[in-house]
Amino acid sequence: MYLRFAIFISIFTVQVHAVENIRVIPPQSNYDASHNYFSELLQLSLDLTSEEYGAVEIVYSTQMEQGRALFELKRGREIDVYWAGTTIEREKELTPIRVPLVKGLLGFRVSLIRSDRINDFQKVKTLSQLQKMRACQGLHWPDSDILEYSGIPVKRGPIYELLFRQLDAGRCDFFPRGLHEAFSEIKARQHKYADMQLYSDLIIYYPFPMYFFVGPNDHQLASRIEKGLNRAIDNGTFLHHMKTHPVTSHLFPLDQWSNKDIIKLTNPFLAKDTPTHNARYWFLPNQ
């Protein structure tokens, strides 16, 4: 009897202390500052739903580029959650949590350029002028397709960190980055690429939300993350995360972006029912 009781207590203790692991990719490089923003936001959504679903710990899987990460996620291997810009195809193949992770600001792009090209970019005011410049972008990034659709030549590369080297070597003219990405990226690499600078007087805009994605059949995890993100919006911790995290704090106040030149592009790869005008999930720099 005592043995049975001891075994029961042992099993019960293991169950109480068991923590589910959620696998994500590690940072893309030692300078990948934005990774922490998204992993902390994911952890926030999981913490806000822990009473209903249980405790969860985020762990790193192996390093992989975006194409492979999406492939593994679709097949339920290697990773459980991935954050990426959305497309119609991705939303069909995976399960998107349709809460924009930077409130729609991913589609507002500033550019990393070489300092010797500053005069050239100061003259760019129209799409036809921008089409004379070549952009560096990731091999599987939807941004590459959007830029090419608009007639902007793109130099694609499979490895994130090497895109900065491509720009520095003059193999492209500019490297468009999200408002939340560019500042921390260039700050982290100033010692390595002394001639690289941020050009923020021109904003390239296309509607392009960043979502969390899970596997096509992982509906419970999708429901949990969506519920957690909406709770974070309701209790103010989502916006607080944006306003205080080092990657996004410089975006505020948003009216600092209202006097910039802007070139608007069409995003034909975005689902037509994307709620881009829902103020709960989206805001614009002039708001």
PDB file of N, CA and C in Angstrom, residues 176-233:
ATOM      1  N   PRO A 176      16.252  47.628 -47.689  1.00  0.00           N
ATOM      2  CA  PRO A 176      15.054  48.095 -46.981  1.00  0.00           C
ATOM      3  C   PRO A 176      14.785  47.252 -45.740  1.00  0.00           C
ATOM      4  N   ARG A 177      14.514  47.930 -44.623  1.00  0.00           N
ATOM      5  CA  ARG A 177      14.235  47.249 -43.358  1.00  0.00           C
ATOM      6  C   ARG A 177      13.040  47.898 -42.684  1.00  0.00           C
ATOM      7  N   GLY A 178      12.341  47.121 -41.863  1.00  0.00           N
ATOM      8  CA  GLY A 178      11.214  47.661 -41.121  1.00  0.00           C
ATOM      9  C   GLY A 178      11.663  48.744 -40.155  1.00  0.00           C
ATOM     10  N   LEU A 179      10.741  49.657 -39.839  1.00  0.00           N
ATOM     11  CA  LEU A 179      11.072  50.734 -38.901  1.00  0.00           C
ATOM     12  C   LEU A 179      11.647  50.186 -37.601  1.00  0.00           C
ATOM     13  N   HIS A 180      11.155  49.048 -37.167  1.00  0.00           N
ATOM     14  CA  HIS A 180      11.604  48.486 -35.891  1.00  0.00           C
ATOM     15  C   HIS A 180      12.923  47.738 -36.020  1.00  0.00           C
ATOM     16  N   GLU A 181      13.367  47.461 -37.242  1.00  0.00           N
ATOM     17  CA  GLU A 181      14.558  46.638 -37.438  1.00  0.00           C
ATOM     18  C   GLU A 181      15.824  47.455 -37.662  1.00  0.00           C
ATOM     19  N   ALA A 182      15.709  48.492 -38.495  1.00  0.00           N
ATOM     20  CA  ALA A 182      16.898  49.161 -39.034  1.00  0.00           C
ATOM     21  C   ALA A 182      17.782  49.793 -37.964  1.00  0.00           C
ATOM     22  N   PHE A 183      17.179  50.443 -36.984  1.00  0.00           N
ATOM     23  CA  PHE A 183      17.965  51.195 -36.009  1.00  0.00           C
ATOM     24  C   PHE A 183      18.862  50.276 -35.183  1.00  0.00           C
ATOM     25  N   SER A 184      18.296  49.200 -34.682  1.00  0.00           N
ATOM     26  CA  SER A 184      19.101  48.281 -33.871  1.00  0.00           C
ATOM     27  C   SER A 184      20.100  47.518 -34.730  1.00  0.00           C
ATOM     28  N   GLU A 185      19.732  47.232 -35.973  1.00  0.00           N
ATOM     29  CA  GLU A 185      20.634  46.483 -36.847  1.00  0.00           C
ATOM     30  C   GLU A 185      21.892  47.274 -37.176  1.00  0.00           C
ATOM     31  N   ILE A 186      21.718  48.536 -37.520  1.00  0.00           N
ATOM     32  CA  ILE A 186      22.896  49.321 -37.896  1.00  0.00           C
ATOM     33  C   ILE A 186      23.737  49.659 -36.670  1.00  0.00           C
ATOM     34  N   LYS A 187      23.095  49.863 -35.538  1.00  0.00           N
ATOM     35  CA  LYS A 187      23.838  50.146 -34.309  1.00  0.00           C
ATOM     36  C   LYS A 187      24.724  48.964 -33.932  1.00  0.00           C
ATOM     37  N   ALA A 188      24.205  47.764 -34.117  1.00  0.00           N
ATOM     38  CA  ALA A 188      24.954  46.564 -33.743  1.00  0.00           C
ATOM     39  C   ALA A 188      26.122  46.279 -34.680  1.00  0.00           C
ATOM     40  N   ARG A 189      26.094  46.884 -35.878  1.00  0.00           N
ATOM     41  CA  ARG A 189      27.116  46.557 -36.883  1.00  0.00           C
ATOM     42  C   ARG A 189      28.008  47.730 -37.266  1.00  0.00           C
ATOM     43  N   GLN A 190      27.913  48.849 -36.570  1.00  0.00           N
ATOM     44  CA  GLN A 190      28.697  50.026 -36.943  1.00  0.00           C
ATOM     45  C   GLN A 190      30.194  49.757 -36.911  1.00  0.00           C
ATOM     46  N   HIS A 191      30.630  48.921 -35.985  1.00  0.00           N
ATOM     47  CA  HIS A 191      32.057  48.608 -35.895  1.00  0.00           C
ATOM     48  C   HIS A 191      32.519  47.741 -37.056  1.00  0.00           C
ATOM     49  N   LYS A 192      31.584  47.039 -37.669  1.00  0.00           N
ATOM     50  CA  LYS A 192      31.915  46.110 -38.748  1.00  0.00           C
ATOM     51  C   LYS A 192      31.769  46.749 -40.121  1.00  0.00           C
ATOM     52  N   TYR A 193      30.761  47.614 -40.265  1.00  0.00           N
ATOM     53  CA  TYR A 193      30.500  48.272 -41.546  1.00  0.00           C
ATOM     54  C   TYR A 193      30.439  49.782 -41.314  1.00  0.00           C
ATOM     55  N   ALA A 194      31.594  50.391 -41.255  1.00  0.00           N
ATOM     56  CA  ALA A 194      31.685  51.809 -40.892  1.00  0.00           C
ATOM     57  C   ALA A 194      31.043  52.724 -41.921  1.00  0.00           C
ATOM     58  N   ASP A 195      30.966  52.291 -43.180  1.00  0.00           N
ATOM     59  CA  ASP A 195      30.407  53.134 -44.235  1.00  0.00           C
ATOM     60  C   ASP A 195      28.913  52.927 -44.435  1.00  0.00           C
ATOM     61  N   MET A 196      28.303  52.119 -43.614  1.00  0.00           N
ATOM     62  CA  MET A 196      26.870  51.871 -43.735  1.00  0.00           C
ATOM     63  C   MET A 196      26.099  52.849 -42.857  1.00  0.00           C
ATOM     64  N   GLN A 197      25.011  53.390 -43.369  1.00  0.00           N
ATOM     65  CA  GLN A 197      24.218  54.322 -42.577  1.00  0.00           C
ATOM     66  C   GLN A 197      22.735  54.124 -42.856  1.00  0.00           C
ATOM     67  N   LEU A 198      21.937  54.671 -41.956  1.00  0.00           N
ATOM     68  CA  LEU A 198      20.491  54.591 -42.089  1.00  0.00           C
ATOM     69  C   LEU A 198      19.978  55.801 -42.852  1.00  0.00           C
ATOM     70  N   TYR A 199      19.120  55.551 -43.843  1.00  0.00           N
ATOM     71  CA  TYR A 199      18.462  56.646 -44.556  1.00  0.00           C
ATOM     72  C   TYR A 199      16.971  56.547 -44.269  1.00  0.00           C
ATOM     73  N   SER A 200      16.468  57.464 -43.451  1.00  0.00           N
ATOM     74  CA  SER A 200      15.077  57.400 -43.001  1.00  0.00           C
ATOM     75  C   SER A 200      14.222  58.548 -43.516  1.00  0.00           C
ATOM     76  N   ASP A 201      14.759  59.375 -44.430  1.00  0.00           N
ATOM     77  CA  ASP A 201      13.959  60.472 -44.984  1.00  0.00           C
ATOM     78  C   ASP A 201      12.939  59.970 -45.998  1.00  0.00           C
ATOM     79  N   LEU A 202      13.160  58.776 -46.525  1.00  0.00           N
ATOM     80  CA  LEU A 202      12.231  58.165 -47.475  1.00  0.00           C
ATOM     81  C   LEU A 202      11.704  56.864 -46.884  1.00  0.00           C
ATOM     82  N   ILE A 203      10.390  56.731 -46.857  1.00  0.00           N
ATOM     83  CA  ILE A 203       9.754  55.507 -46.387  1.00  0.00           C
ATOM     84  C   ILE A 203       9.094  54.809 -47.568  1.00  0.00           C
ATOM     85  N   ILE A 204       9.388  53.544 -47.709  1.00  0.00           N
ATOM     86  CA  ILE A 204       8.708  52.698 -48.691  1.00  0.00           C
ATOM     87  C   ILE A 204       7.622  51.943 -47.933  1.00  0.00           C
ATOM     88  N   TYR A 205       6.377  52.063 -48.390  1.00  0.00           N
ATOM     89  CA  TYR A 205       5.276  51.452 -47.639  1.00  0.00           C
ATOM     90  C   TYR A 205       4.501  50.446 -48.482  1.00  0.00           C
ATOM     91  N   TYR A 206       4.196  49.309 -47.866  1.00  0.00           N
ATOM     92  CA  TYR A 206       3.219  48.362 -48.398  1.00  0.00           C
ATOM     93  C   TYR A 206       2.583  47.652 -47.210  1.00  0.00           C
ATOM     94  N   PRO A 207       1.286  47.371 -47.271  1.00  0.00           N
ATOM     95  CA  PRO A 207       0.633  46.679 -46.148  1.00  0.00           C
ATOM     96  C   PRO A 207       1.201  45.274 -46.000  1.00  0.00           C
ATOM     97  N   PHE A 208       1.769  45.000 -44.825  1.00  0.00           N
ATOM     98  CA  PHE A 208       2.528  43.752 -44.673  1.00  0.00           C
ATOM     99  C   PHE A 208       2.658  43.395 -43.196  1.00  0.00           C
ATOM    100  N   PRO A 209       1.697  42.659 -42.646  1.00  0.00           N
ATOM    101  CA  PRO A 209       1.768  42.310 -41.225  1.00  0.00           C
ATOM    102  C   PRO A 209       2.698  41.139 -40.947  1.00  0.00           C
ATOM    103  N   MET A 210       3.305  41.162 -39.796  1.00  0.00           N
ATOM    104  CA  MET A 210       4.097  40.052 -39.258  1.00  0.00           C
ATOM    105  C   MET A 210       3.200  39.271 -38.301  1.00  0.00           C
ATOM    106  N   TYR A 211       3.091  37.974 -38.518  1.00  0.00           N
ATOM    107  CA  TYR A 211       2.264  37.113 -37.682  1.00  0.00           C
ATOM    108  C   TYR A 211       3.109  36.019 -37.031  1.00  0.00           C
ATOM    109  N   PHE A 212       2.570  35.458 -35.957  1.00  0.00           N
ATOM    110  CA  PHE A 212       3.018  34.153 -35.498  1.00  0.00           C
ATOM    111  C   PHE A 212       2.313  33.098 -36.350  1.00  0.00           C
ATOM    112  N   PHE A 213       3.057  32.079 -36.760  1.00  0.00           N
ATOM    113  CA  PHE A 213       2.493  30.942 -37.481  1.00  0.00           C
ATOM    114  C   PHE A 213       2.759  29.663 -36.693  1.00  0.00           C
ATOM    115  N   VAL A 214       1.794  28.749 -36.740  1.00  0.00           N
ATOM    116  CA  VAL A 214       1.994  27.405 -36.203  1.00  0.00           C
ATOM    117  C   VAL A 214       1.645  26.414 -37.307  1.00  0.00           C
ATOM    118  N   GLY A 215       1.815  25.130 -37.032  1.00  0.00           N
ATOM    119  CA  GLY A 215       1.552  24.113 -38.036  1.00  0.00           C
ATOM    120  C   GLY A 215       0.096  24.083 -38.470  1.00  0.00           C
ATOM    121  N   PRO A 216      -0.192  23.477 -39.620  1.00  0.00           N
ATOM    122  CA  PRO A 216      -1.547  23.488 -40.170  1.00  0.00           C
ATOM    123  C   PRO A 216      -2.583  22.796 -39.294  1.00  0.00           C
ATOM    124  N   ASN A 217      -2.165  21.907 -38.417  1.00  0.00           N
ATOM    125  CA  ASN A 217      -3.111  21.183 -37.565  1.00  0.00           C
ATOM    126  C   ASN A 217      -2.994  21.545 -36.088  1.00  0.00           C
ATOM    127  N   ASP A 218      -2.179  22.530 -35.779  1.00  0.00           N
ATOM    128  CA  ASP A 218      -1.936  22.879 -34.370  1.00  0.00           C
ATOM    129  C   ASP A 218      -2.911  23.965 -33.919  1.00  0.00           C
ATOM    130  N   HIS A 219      -4.198  23.635 -33.970  1.00  0.00           N
ATOM    131  CA  HIS A 219      -5.237  24.635 -33.727  1.00  0.00           C
ATOM    132  C   HIS A 219      -5.298  25.073 -32.267  1.00  0.00           C
ATOM    133  N   GLN A 220      -4.999  24.166 -31.341  1.00  0.00           N
ATOM    134  CA  GLN A 220      -5.059  24.545 -29.927  1.00  0.00           C
ATOM    135  C   GLN A 220      -3.985  25.569 -29.588  1.00  0.00           C
ATOM    136  N   LEU A 221      -2.774  25.352 -30.091  1.00  0.00           N
ATOM    137  CA  LEU A 221      -1.708  26.321 -29.839  1.00  0.00           C
ATOM    138  C   LEU A 221      -2.031  27.652 -30.502  1.00  0.00           C
ATOM    139  N   ALA A 222      -2.589  27.610 -31.706  1.00  0.00           N
ATOM    140  CA  ALA A 222      -2.970  28.847 -32.395  1.00  0.00           C
ATOM    141  C   ALA A 222      -4.009  29.615 -31.587  1.00  0.00           C
ATOM    142  N   SER A 223      -5.004  28.893 -31.079  1.00  0.00           N
ATOM    143  CA  SER A 223      -6.051  29.525 -30.276  1.00  0.00           C
ATOM    144  C   SER A 223      -5.473  30.128 -29.004  1.00  0.00           C
ATOM    145  N   ARG A 224      -4.542  29.425 -28.394  1.00  0.00           N
ATOM    146  CA  ARG A 224      -3.923  29.929 -27.165  1.00  0.00           C
ATOM    147  C   ARG A 224      -3.147  31.212 -27.419  1.00  0.00           C
ATOM    148  N   ILE A 225      -2.317  31.219 -28.453  1.00  0.00           N
ATOM    149  CA  ILE A 225      -1.504  32.405 -28.741  1.00  0.00           C
ATOM    150  C   ILE A 225      -2.393  33.589 -29.101  1.00  0.00           C
ATOM    151  N   GLU A 226      -3.417  33.335 -29.919  1.00  0.00           N
ATOM    152  CA  GLU A 226      -4.329  34.422 -30.298  1.00  0.00           C
ATOM    153  C   GLU A 226      -5.029  34.997 -29.069  1.00  0.00           C
ATOM    154  N   LYS A 227      -5.479  34.119 -28.191  1.00  0.00           N
ATOM    155  CA  LYS A 227      -6.144  34.566 -26.970  1.00  0.00           C
ATOM    156  C   LYS A 227      -5.180  35.378 -26.103  1.00  0.00           C
ATOM    157  N   GLY A 228      -3.942  34.918 -25.990  1.00  0.00           N
ATOM    158  CA  GLY A 228      -2.958  35.628 -25.180  1.00  0.00           C
ATOM    159  C   GLY A 228      -2.605  36.992 -25.742  1.00  0.00           C
ATOM    160  N   LEU A 229      -2.454  37.087 -27.061  1.00  0.00           N
ATOM    161  CA  LEU A 229      -2.141  38.376 -27.680  1.00  0.00           C
ATOM    162  C   LEU A 229      -3.286  39.363 -27.501  1.00  0.00           C
ATOM    163  N   ASN A 230      -4.513  38.892 -27.640  1.00  0.00           N
ATOM    164  CA  ASN A 230      -5.653  39.786 -27.455  1.00  0.00           C
ATOM    165  C   ASN A 230      -5.784  40.234 -26.005  1.00  0.00           C
ATOM    166  N   ARG A 231      -5.441  39.375 -25.081  1.00  0.00           N
ATOM    167  CA  ARG A 231      -5.440  39.791 -23.676  1.00  0.00           C
ATOM    168  C   ARG A 231      -4.356  40.840 -23.428  1.00  0.00           C
ATOM    169  N   ALA A 232      -3.222  40.669 -24.091  1.00  0.00           N
ATOM    170  CA  ALA A 232      -2.146  41.656 -23.953  1.00  0.00           C
ATOM    171  C   ALA A 232      -2.559  43.009 -24.519  1.00  0.00           C
ATOM    172  N   ILE A 233      -3.327  42.997 -25.600  1.00  0.00           N
ATOM    173  CA  ILE A 233      -3.849  44.255 -26.147  1.00  0.00           C
ATOM    174  C   ILE A 233      -4.836  44.875 -25.169  1.00  0.00           C
TER     175      ILE A 233
END
